[in-house]
C-alpha cells in the first residue's frame, strides 16, 4: 500500500468536489493535510464560509487522520504554505486545485470575469507554488500538481477566460518540471472530469455515478508519492480512465528555397504538407524541437 506517513500536503479548494476527495485520500494514507478552502460560491461571488474546510477536517479527524483547516484565498498562497509549516513543520506536496467558473460567451465577457478567473486559477497557483518552492528546493523534495482542464486543451464555448488560464497552468507545470528536476521536485498537470458543483449542470444524468471525484483521486495520489519520479506530464483523467496527453506536430514543410524570397504563394503551395499529420512528430524537450528546426534549415541550404 502506498503510504504518505510523515508527508505534509496542502490541497487548495479542498472543501468540496475533487479537492475534498484528495484531502481524504492523503489523510487516509497517513499524510498530514492542510485543508484549504475559503468557502466561496462557484463563481467566486458572495460571502465566504469556514464550513466546507471545517467539515472535511472533522471527517478526517473522525477517521483518525491528521488535518488542519485553512480559510485563506489561494491568492494568499504564502499564508497557506505558512499554515503547513506552522502546524506540521514542512511542506512536501502541493495540489493546486481551487477554482471558480465565470462562463460567458466572449462577446459578453467582462474584464472582471477575465481577471478573476486568471487570478484564481493561474496567478494564485503561481503565488502558492512560489511560496512552497523554496522549502521544497531546500529539502530537495517536492510533488506538485496543477489542475488544468479539457476546456483549455480542446477549447470550450463560453470559457475563454477559463481555457486561457488552464492552458497557462500547463506551461507553468512544464517549466517547473525542468527547474525542479535537480531538486527532486516533480510537477504534473491533470485535466480531470468529475461530477461536482462546478459541473453538475453541464454533465449527463449518469455522471454522478460514473464521474465521481473518487475516480480522479488515485492518479493524483500516485503522482504525489515518493516512488513516482516521473515529471512534466499532462494527464486526462475521468471515470476511472487515465491517459497521457502530449503535443503533436506535423512534419511540416520547408517552404523557403535557398537564396529566394519567401512568399505567400510558397505557403499556399505547401499547405497540404504543412497541415498533414501523416507522419507526426512528438518533441518532449525544447532541444528536440530546436534540432528539428535547424535540421530542416540546413537541409534546405545544402540543396543550394
Ligand atoms: P468545486 O467547486 O466542487 O470545488 C472547488 C473548491 O475551491 C470550492 O470548495 C471553493 O470554495 C474553492 N475555492 C474557490 N476559490 C477559492 C479561493 N480563491 N481560495 C480557496 N479556495 C477556493 O469544484 P471541482 O469541480 O472540485 O474543481 C476543482 C478543480 O478542478 C478546479 O480547479 C476546476 O477548475 C478543475 N476542474 C474540474 C473539472 C470537473 O469536471 N469537475 C474539470 C476540469 C477542471
PDB file of C-alpha atoms in Angstrom, residues 70-297:
ATOM      1  CA  UNK A  70      -7.102  26.996   6.349  1.00  0.00           C
ATOM      2  CA  UNK A  71      -9.555  29.606   5.094  1.00  0.00           C
ATOM      3  CA  UNK A  72      -7.291  31.891   3.072  1.00  0.00           C
ATOM      4  CA  UNK A  73      -7.969  32.572  -0.558  1.00  0.00           C
ATOM      5  CA  UNK A  74      -5.403  30.872  -2.770  1.00  0.00           C
ATOM      6  CA  UNK A  75      -4.363  34.399  -3.652  1.00  0.00           C
ATOM      7  CA  UNK A  76      -2.812  34.447  -0.173  1.00  0.00           C
ATOM      8  CA  UNK A  77      -0.734  31.431  -1.094  1.00  0.00           C
ATOM      9  CA  UNK A  78       2.134  32.348   1.178  1.00  0.00           C
ATOM     10  CA  UNK A  79      -0.143  32.244   4.230  1.00  0.00           C
ATOM     11  CA  UNK A  80      -1.413  28.781   3.242  1.00  0.00           C
ATOM     12  CA  UNK A  81       2.109  27.384   2.967  1.00  0.00           C
ATOM     13  CA  UNK A  82       2.965  29.033   6.296  1.00  0.00           C
ATOM     14  CA  UNK A  83      -0.011  27.182   7.820  1.00  0.00           C
ATOM     15  CA  UNK A  84       1.615  23.909   6.739  1.00  0.00           C
ATOM     16  CA  UNK A  85       4.971  24.953   8.223  1.00  0.00           C
ATOM     17  CA  UNK A  86       3.413  26.234  11.442  1.00  0.00           C
ATOM     18  CA  UNK A  87       1.212  23.191  12.036  1.00  0.00           C
ATOM     19  CA  UNK A  88       3.296  20.369  10.628  1.00  0.00           C
ATOM     20  CA  UNK A  89       6.828  21.755  10.177  1.00  0.00           C
ATOM     21  CA  UNK A  90       7.233  21.171   6.427  1.00  0.00           C
ATOM     22  CA  UNK A  91       5.570  21.075   3.018  1.00  0.00           C
ATOM     23  CA  UNK A  92       6.083  18.072   0.726  1.00  0.00           C
ATOM     24  CA  UNK A  93       3.097  18.027  -1.601  1.00  0.00           C
ATOM     25  CA  UNK A  94       1.041  20.828  -3.104  1.00  0.00           C
ATOM     26  CA  UNK A  95      -2.142  20.153  -5.049  1.00  0.00           C
ATOM     27  CA  UNK A  96      -3.267  23.294  -6.882  1.00  0.00           C
ATOM     28  CA  UNK A  97      -6.968  22.600  -7.164  1.00  0.00           C
ATOM     29  CA  UNK A  98      -9.055  25.615  -6.042  1.00  0.00           C
ATOM     30  CA  UNK A  99     -11.123  27.055  -8.826  1.00  0.00           C
ATOM     31  CA  UNK A 100     -14.146  29.005  -9.948  1.00  0.00           C
ATOM     32  CA  UNK A 101     -16.079  29.449 -13.167  1.00  0.00           C
ATOM     33  CA  UNK A 102     -17.384  32.623 -14.761  1.00  0.00           C
ATOM     34  CA  UNK A 103     -18.657  31.282 -18.060  1.00  0.00           C
ATOM     35  CA  UNK A 104     -19.839  33.769 -20.683  1.00  0.00           C
ATOM     36  CA  UNK A 105     -19.618  33.964 -24.434  1.00  0.00           C
ATOM     37  CA  UNK A 106     -16.568  36.041 -25.347  1.00  0.00           C
ATOM     38  CA  UNK A 107     -18.786  38.879 -26.589  1.00  0.00           C
ATOM     39  CA  UNK A 108     -20.345  39.252 -23.137  1.00  0.00           C
ATOM     40  CA  UNK A 109     -17.237  38.613 -21.064  1.00  0.00           C
ATOM     41  CA  UNK A 110     -16.287  41.489 -18.790  1.00  0.00           C
ATOM     42  CA  UNK A 111     -12.799  42.385 -17.630  1.00  0.00           C
ATOM     43  CA  UNK A 112     -13.849  41.282 -14.169  1.00  0.00           C
ATOM     44  CA  UNK A 113     -14.828  37.822 -15.489  1.00  0.00           C
ATOM     45  CA  UNK A 114     -11.477  37.585 -17.237  1.00  0.00           C
ATOM     46  CA  UNK A 115      -9.333  38.923 -14.400  1.00  0.00           C
ATOM     47  CA  UNK A 116     -10.920  36.951 -11.570  1.00  0.00           C
ATOM     48  CA  UNK A 117     -10.545  33.642 -13.393  1.00  0.00           C
ATOM     49  CA  UNK A 118      -6.899  34.400 -14.297  1.00  0.00           C
ATOM     50  CA  UNK A 119      -6.220  35.455 -10.709  1.00  0.00           C
ATOM     51  CA  UNK A 120      -7.715  32.407  -9.004  1.00  0.00           C
ATOM     52  CA  UNK A 121      -6.515  29.722 -11.413  1.00  0.00           C
ATOM     53  CA  UNK A 122      -3.228  30.973 -12.797  1.00  0.00           C
ATOM     54  CA  UNK A 123      -1.834  33.805 -10.691  1.00  0.00           C
ATOM     55  CA  UNK A 124      -2.728  32.187  -7.375  1.00  0.00           C
ATOM     56  CA  UNK A 125      -1.184  28.887  -8.492  1.00  0.00           C
ATOM     57  CA  UNK A 126       1.987  30.847  -9.224  1.00  0.00           C
ATOM     58  CA  UNK A 127       1.863  32.581  -5.810  1.00  0.00           C
ATOM     59  CA  UNK A 128       1.322  29.498  -3.672  1.00  0.00           C
ATOM     60  CA  UNK A 129       3.713  27.335  -5.685  1.00  0.00           C
ATOM     61  CA  UNK A 130       6.366  30.038  -5.397  1.00  0.00           C
ATOM     62  CA  UNK A 131       5.863  30.084  -1.630  1.00  0.00           C
ATOM     63  CA  UNK A 132       6.263  26.286  -1.433  1.00  0.00           C
ATOM     64  CA  UNK A 133       9.156  26.168  -3.890  1.00  0.00           C
ATOM     65  CA  UNK A 134      11.902  27.494  -1.603  1.00  0.00           C
ATOM     66  CA  UNK A 135      11.026  24.916   1.089  1.00  0.00           C
ATOM     67  CA  UNK A 136      10.930  22.112  -1.467  1.00  0.00           C
ATOM     68  CA  UNK A 137      14.225  23.151  -3.011  1.00  0.00           C
ATOM     69  CA  UNK A 138      15.899  23.330   0.357  1.00  0.00           C
ATOM     70  CA  UNK A 139      14.708  19.886   1.426  1.00  0.00           C
ATOM     71  CA  UNK A 140      15.319  18.505  -2.086  1.00  0.00           C
ATOM     72  CA  UNK A 141      11.850  17.032  -2.263  1.00  0.00           C
ATOM     73  CA  UNK A 142       8.523  18.152  -3.626  1.00  0.00           C
ATOM     74  CA  UNK A 143       5.466  16.933  -5.510  1.00  0.00           C
ATOM     75  CA  UNK A 144       3.240  19.487  -7.253  1.00  0.00           C
ATOM     76  CA  UNK A 145       0.001  19.062  -9.173  1.00  0.00           C
ATOM     77  CA  UNK A 146      -1.607  21.715 -11.360  1.00  0.00           C
ATOM     78  CA  UNK A 147      -5.233  21.313 -12.359  1.00  0.00           C
ATOM     79  CA  UNK A 148      -5.841  22.174 -15.972  1.00  0.00           C
ATOM     80  CA  UNK A 149      -8.949  21.320 -17.998  1.00  0.00           C
ATOM     81  CA  UNK A 150     -10.087  19.790 -21.248  1.00  0.00           C
ATOM     82  CA  UNK A 151     -11.636  23.234 -21.839  1.00  0.00           C
ATOM     83  CA  UNK A 152      -8.115  24.581 -22.183  1.00  0.00           C
ATOM     84  CA  UNK A 153      -6.777  21.621 -24.155  1.00  0.00           C
ATOM     85  CA  UNK A 154      -9.585  21.479 -26.697  1.00  0.00           C
ATOM     86  CA  UNK A 155     -11.449  24.791 -26.199  1.00  0.00           C
ATOM     87  CA  UNK A 156     -14.985  25.112 -24.880  1.00  0.00           C
ATOM     88  CA  UNK A 157     -17.713  27.542 -25.852  1.00  0.00           C
ATOM     89  CA  UNK A 158     -18.238  30.216 -23.199  1.00  0.00           C
ATOM     90  CA  UNK A 159     -14.978  29.550 -21.358  1.00  0.00           C
ATOM     91  CA  UNK A 160     -12.403  31.851 -22.987  1.00  0.00           C
ATOM     92  CA  UNK A 161     -11.212  33.138 -19.599  1.00  0.00           C
ATOM     93  CA  UNK A 162     -11.049  29.671 -18.030  1.00  0.00           C
ATOM     94  CA  UNK A 163      -9.462  27.989 -21.084  1.00  0.00           C
ATOM     95  CA  UNK A 164      -6.700  30.592 -21.220  1.00  0.00           C
ATOM     96  CA  UNK A 165      -5.915  30.293 -17.505  1.00  0.00           C
ATOM     97  CA  UNK A 166      -5.983  26.498 -17.628  1.00  0.00           C
ATOM     98  CA  UNK A 167      -3.559  26.327 -20.560  1.00  0.00           C
ATOM     99  CA  UNK A 168      -1.331  28.767 -18.688  1.00  0.00           C
ATOM    100  CA  UNK A 169      -1.053  26.153 -15.956  1.00  0.00           C
ATOM    101  CA  UNK A 170       0.215  23.568 -18.450  1.00  0.00           C
ATOM    102  CA  UNK A 171       3.049  25.896 -19.424  1.00  0.00           C
ATOM    103  CA  UNK A 172       3.818  26.607 -15.776  1.00  0.00           C
ATOM    104  CA  UNK A 173       3.948  22.888 -14.986  1.00  0.00           C
ATOM    105  CA  UNK A 174       6.174  22.118 -17.994  1.00  0.00           C
ATOM    106  CA  UNK A 175       8.754  24.688 -16.975  1.00  0.00           C
ATOM    107  CA  UNK A 176       8.693  23.961 -13.248  1.00  0.00           C
ATOM    108  CA  UNK A 177       9.243  20.273 -14.046  1.00  0.00           C
ATOM    109  CA  UNK A 178      12.527  21.319 -15.686  1.00  0.00           C
ATOM    110  CA  UNK A 179      13.542  23.760 -12.958  1.00  0.00           C
ATOM    111  CA  UNK A 180      12.617  21.327 -10.175  1.00  0.00           C
ATOM    112  CA  UNK A 181      14.347  18.256 -11.609  1.00  0.00           C
ATOM    113  CA  UNK A 182      17.650  18.606  -9.835  1.00  0.00           C
ATOM    114  CA  UNK A 183      15.882  19.224  -6.519  1.00  0.00           C
ATOM    115  CA  UNK A 184      13.696  16.135  -6.786  1.00  0.00           C
ATOM    116  CA  UNK A 185      10.614  18.315  -7.252  1.00  0.00           C
ATOM    117  CA  UNK A 186       8.171  16.842  -9.762  1.00  0.00           C
ATOM    118  CA  UNK A 187       5.298  18.710 -11.426  1.00  0.00           C
ATOM    119  CA  UNK A 188       2.356  17.416 -13.412  1.00  0.00           C
ATOM    120  CA  UNK A 189      -0.808  18.859 -14.884  1.00  0.00           C
ATOM    121  CA  UNK A 190      -4.056  16.921 -14.799  1.00  0.00           C
ATOM    122  CA  UNK A 191      -7.233  17.587 -16.763  1.00  0.00           C
ATOM    123  CA  UNK A 192      -9.958  15.867 -14.741  1.00  0.00           C
ATOM    124  CA  UNK A 193     -13.650  15.489 -15.371  1.00  0.00           C
ATOM    125  CA  UNK A 194     -15.808  14.847 -12.335  1.00  0.00           C
ATOM    126  CA  UNK A 195     -19.293  15.461 -11.087  1.00  0.00           C
ATOM    127  CA  UNK A 196     -19.124  18.457  -8.745  1.00  0.00           C
ATOM    128  CA  UNK A 197     -20.997  21.667  -8.089  1.00  0.00           C
ATOM    129  CA  UNK A 198     -18.963  23.237 -10.935  1.00  0.00           C
ATOM    130  CA  UNK A 199     -20.111  20.663 -13.477  1.00  0.00           C
ATOM    131  CA  UNK A 200     -23.407  19.215 -12.217  1.00  0.00           C
ATOM    132  CA  UNK A 201     -25.477  21.263 -14.685  1.00  0.00           C
ATOM    133  CA  UNK A 202     -23.186  20.519 -17.628  1.00  0.00           C
ATOM    134  CA  UNK A 203     -22.814  16.738 -17.406  1.00  0.00           C
ATOM    135  CA  UNK A 204     -25.230  13.943 -18.479  1.00  0.00           C
ATOM    136  CA  UNK A 205     -27.630  12.397 -15.900  1.00  0.00           C
ATOM    137  CA  UNK A 206     -25.484   9.323 -15.190  1.00  0.00           C
ATOM    138  CA  UNK A 207     -22.418  11.444 -14.450  1.00  0.00           C
ATOM    139  CA  UNK A 208     -22.847  11.499 -10.682  1.00  0.00           C
ATOM    140  CA  UNK A 209     -22.343   7.747 -10.574  1.00  0.00           C
ATOM    141  CA  UNK A 210     -19.758   7.420 -13.345  1.00  0.00           C
ATOM    142  CA  UNK A 211     -17.649  10.534 -12.886  1.00  0.00           C
ATOM    143  CA  UNK A 212     -17.035  10.562  -9.158  1.00  0.00           C
ATOM    144  CA  UNK A 213     -14.106  12.629  -7.843  1.00  0.00           C
ATOM    145  CA  UNK A 214     -13.001   9.323  -6.258  1.00  0.00           C
ATOM    146  CA  UNK A 215     -12.138   8.140  -9.781  1.00  0.00           C
ATOM    147  CA  UNK A 216      -9.620  11.009 -10.175  1.00  0.00           C
ATOM    148  CA  UNK A 217      -8.053  10.895  -6.707  1.00  0.00           C
ATOM    149  CA  UNK A 218      -5.867   7.763  -7.127  1.00  0.00           C
ATOM    150  CA  UNK A 219      -3.918   9.303 -10.031  1.00  0.00           C
ATOM    151  CA  UNK A 220      -3.206  12.462  -8.036  1.00  0.00           C
ATOM    152  CA  UNK A 221      -2.001  10.434  -5.057  1.00  0.00           C
ATOM    153  CA  UNK A 222       0.166   8.195  -7.218  1.00  0.00           C
ATOM    154  CA  UNK A 223       1.824  11.190  -8.926  1.00  0.00           C
ATOM    155  CA  UNK A 224       2.494  12.677  -5.480  1.00  0.00           C
ATOM    156  CA  UNK A 225       4.019   9.547  -3.988  1.00  0.00           C
ATOM    157  CA  UNK A 226       7.785   9.441  -3.443  1.00  0.00           C
ATOM    158  CA  UNK A 227       8.016   6.279  -5.550  1.00  0.00           C
ATOM    159  CA  UNK A 228       6.731   8.126  -8.637  1.00  0.00           C
ATOM    160  CA  UNK A 229       9.641  10.062 -10.107  1.00  0.00           C
ATOM    161  CA  UNK A 230       8.062  10.906 -13.478  1.00  0.00           C
ATOM    162  CA  UNK A 231       7.751  14.607 -14.095  1.00  0.00           C
ATOM    163  CA  UNK A 232       6.399  17.137 -16.569  1.00  0.00           C
ATOM    164  CA  UNK A 233       3.435  15.125 -17.795  1.00  0.00           C
ATOM    165  CA  UNK A 234      -0.106  16.030 -18.654  1.00  0.00           C
ATOM    166  CA  UNK A 235      -2.890  13.557 -17.949  1.00  0.00           C
ATOM    167  CA  UNK A 236      -6.568  13.378 -18.767  1.00  0.00           C
ATOM    168  CA  UNK A 237      -8.450  11.510 -16.074  1.00  0.00           C
ATOM    169  CA  UNK A 238     -12.150  10.754 -15.608  1.00  0.00           C
ATOM    170  CA  UNK A 239     -14.480   7.927 -14.653  1.00  0.00           C
ATOM    171  CA  UNK A 240     -11.590   5.566 -13.900  1.00  0.00           C
ATOM    172  CA  UNK A 241      -9.899   6.130 -17.277  1.00  0.00           C
ATOM    173  CA  UNK A 242      -6.429   7.704 -17.257  1.00  0.00           C
ATOM    174  CA  UNK A 243      -4.335   8.682 -20.250  1.00  0.00           C
ATOM    175  CA  UNK A 244      -1.356  10.842 -21.011  1.00  0.00           C
ATOM    176  CA  UNK A 245      -1.701  13.792 -23.370  1.00  0.00           C
ATOM    177  CA  UNK A 246       1.109  15.292 -25.457  1.00  0.00           C
ATOM    178  CA  UNK A 247       1.526  17.813 -28.228  1.00  0.00           C
ATOM    179  CA  UNK A 248       1.684  16.587 -31.780  1.00  0.00           C
ATOM    180  CA  UNK A 249       3.420  18.465 -34.580  1.00  0.00           C
ATOM    181  CA  UNK A 250       3.057  17.790 -38.283  1.00  0.00           C
ATOM    182  CA  UNK A 251       6.264  17.028 -40.161  1.00  0.00           C
ATOM    183  CA  UNK A 252       5.516  20.305 -41.864  1.00  0.00           C
ATOM    184  CA  UNK A 253       7.263  21.680 -44.909  1.00  0.00           C
ATOM    185  CA  UNK A 254      10.284  23.853 -45.631  1.00  0.00           C
ATOM    186  CA  UNK A 255       8.574  26.311 -47.914  1.00  0.00           C
ATOM    187  CA  UNK A 256      11.586  28.600 -48.353  1.00  0.00           C
ATOM    188  CA  UNK A 257      14.077  27.966 -51.138  1.00  0.00           C
ATOM    189  CA  UNK A 258      17.763  28.869 -50.941  1.00  0.00           C
ATOM    190  CA  UNK A 259      18.510  32.487 -51.825  1.00  0.00           C
ATOM    191  CA  UNK A 260      14.902  33.159 -52.827  1.00  0.00           C
ATOM    192  CA  UNK A 261      12.437  35.500 -51.128  1.00  0.00           C
ATOM    193  CA  UNK A 262       9.808  33.595 -49.144  1.00  0.00           C
ATOM    194  CA  UNK A 263       6.336  34.333 -50.494  1.00  0.00           C
ATOM    195  CA  UNK A 264       2.714  33.924 -49.530  1.00  0.00           C
ATOM    196  CA  UNK A 265       2.369  31.588 -52.502  1.00  0.00           C
ATOM    197  CA  UNK A 266       5.083  29.343 -51.034  1.00  0.00           C
ATOM    198  CA  UNK A 267       2.814  28.904 -48.031  1.00  0.00           C
ATOM    199  CA  UNK A 268      -0.239  28.244 -50.185  1.00  0.00           C
ATOM    200  CA  UNK A 269       1.566  25.747 -52.405  1.00  0.00           C
ATOM    201  CA  UNK A 270       2.812  23.731 -49.426  1.00  0.00           C
ATOM    202  CA  UNK A 271      -0.360  23.963 -47.363  1.00  0.00           C
ATOM    203  CA  UNK A 272      -1.193  20.253 -47.641  1.00  0.00           C
ATOM    204  CA  UNK A 273       2.172  19.262 -46.163  1.00  0.00           C
ATOM    205  CA  UNK A 274       2.122  21.999 -43.531  1.00  0.00           C
ATOM    206  CA  UNK A 275      -1.116  20.680 -42.061  1.00  0.00           C
ATOM    207  CA  UNK A 276      -0.682  16.946 -42.703  1.00  0.00           C
ATOM    208  CA  UNK A 277      -0.376  14.710 -39.670  1.00  0.00           C
ATOM    209  CA  UNK A 278       0.520  11.681 -41.803  1.00  0.00           C
ATOM    210  CA  UNK A 279       3.919  11.438 -40.088  1.00  0.00           C
ATOM    211  CA  UNK A 280       3.521  13.320 -36.818  1.00  0.00           C
ATOM    212  CA  UNK A 281       6.375  14.401 -34.567  1.00  0.00           C
ATOM    213  CA  UNK A 282       6.442  14.440 -30.781  1.00  0.00           C
ATOM    214  CA  UNK A 283       9.110  16.531 -29.138  1.00  0.00           C
ATOM    215  CA  UNK A 284       9.499  16.010 -25.445  1.00  0.00           C
ATOM    216  CA  UNK A 285      12.105  18.715 -24.952  1.00  0.00           C
ATOM    217  CA  UNK A 286      12.891  22.182 -26.215  1.00  0.00           C
ATOM    218  CA  UNK A 287      16.226  20.839 -27.510  1.00  0.00           C
ATOM    219  CA  UNK A 288      14.460  18.286 -29.718  1.00  0.00           C
ATOM    220  CA  UNK A 289      12.321  20.905 -31.414  1.00  0.00           C
ATOM    221  CA  UNK A 290      15.314  23.224 -31.945  1.00  0.00           C
ATOM    222  CA  UNK A 291      17.288  20.352 -33.521  1.00  0.00           C
ATOM    223  CA  UNK A 292      14.386  19.530 -35.808  1.00  0.00           C
ATOM    224  CA  UNK A 293      14.139  23.149 -36.966  1.00  0.00           C
ATOM    225  CA  UNK A 294      17.844  23.543 -37.668  1.00  0.00           C
ATOM    226  CA  UNK A 295      17.987  20.210 -39.477  1.00  0.00           C
ATOM    227  CA  UNK A 296      15.279  21.491 -41.811  1.00  0.00           C
ATOM    228  CA  UNK A 297      17.072  24.825 -42.373  1.00  0.00           C
TER     229      UNK A 297
END
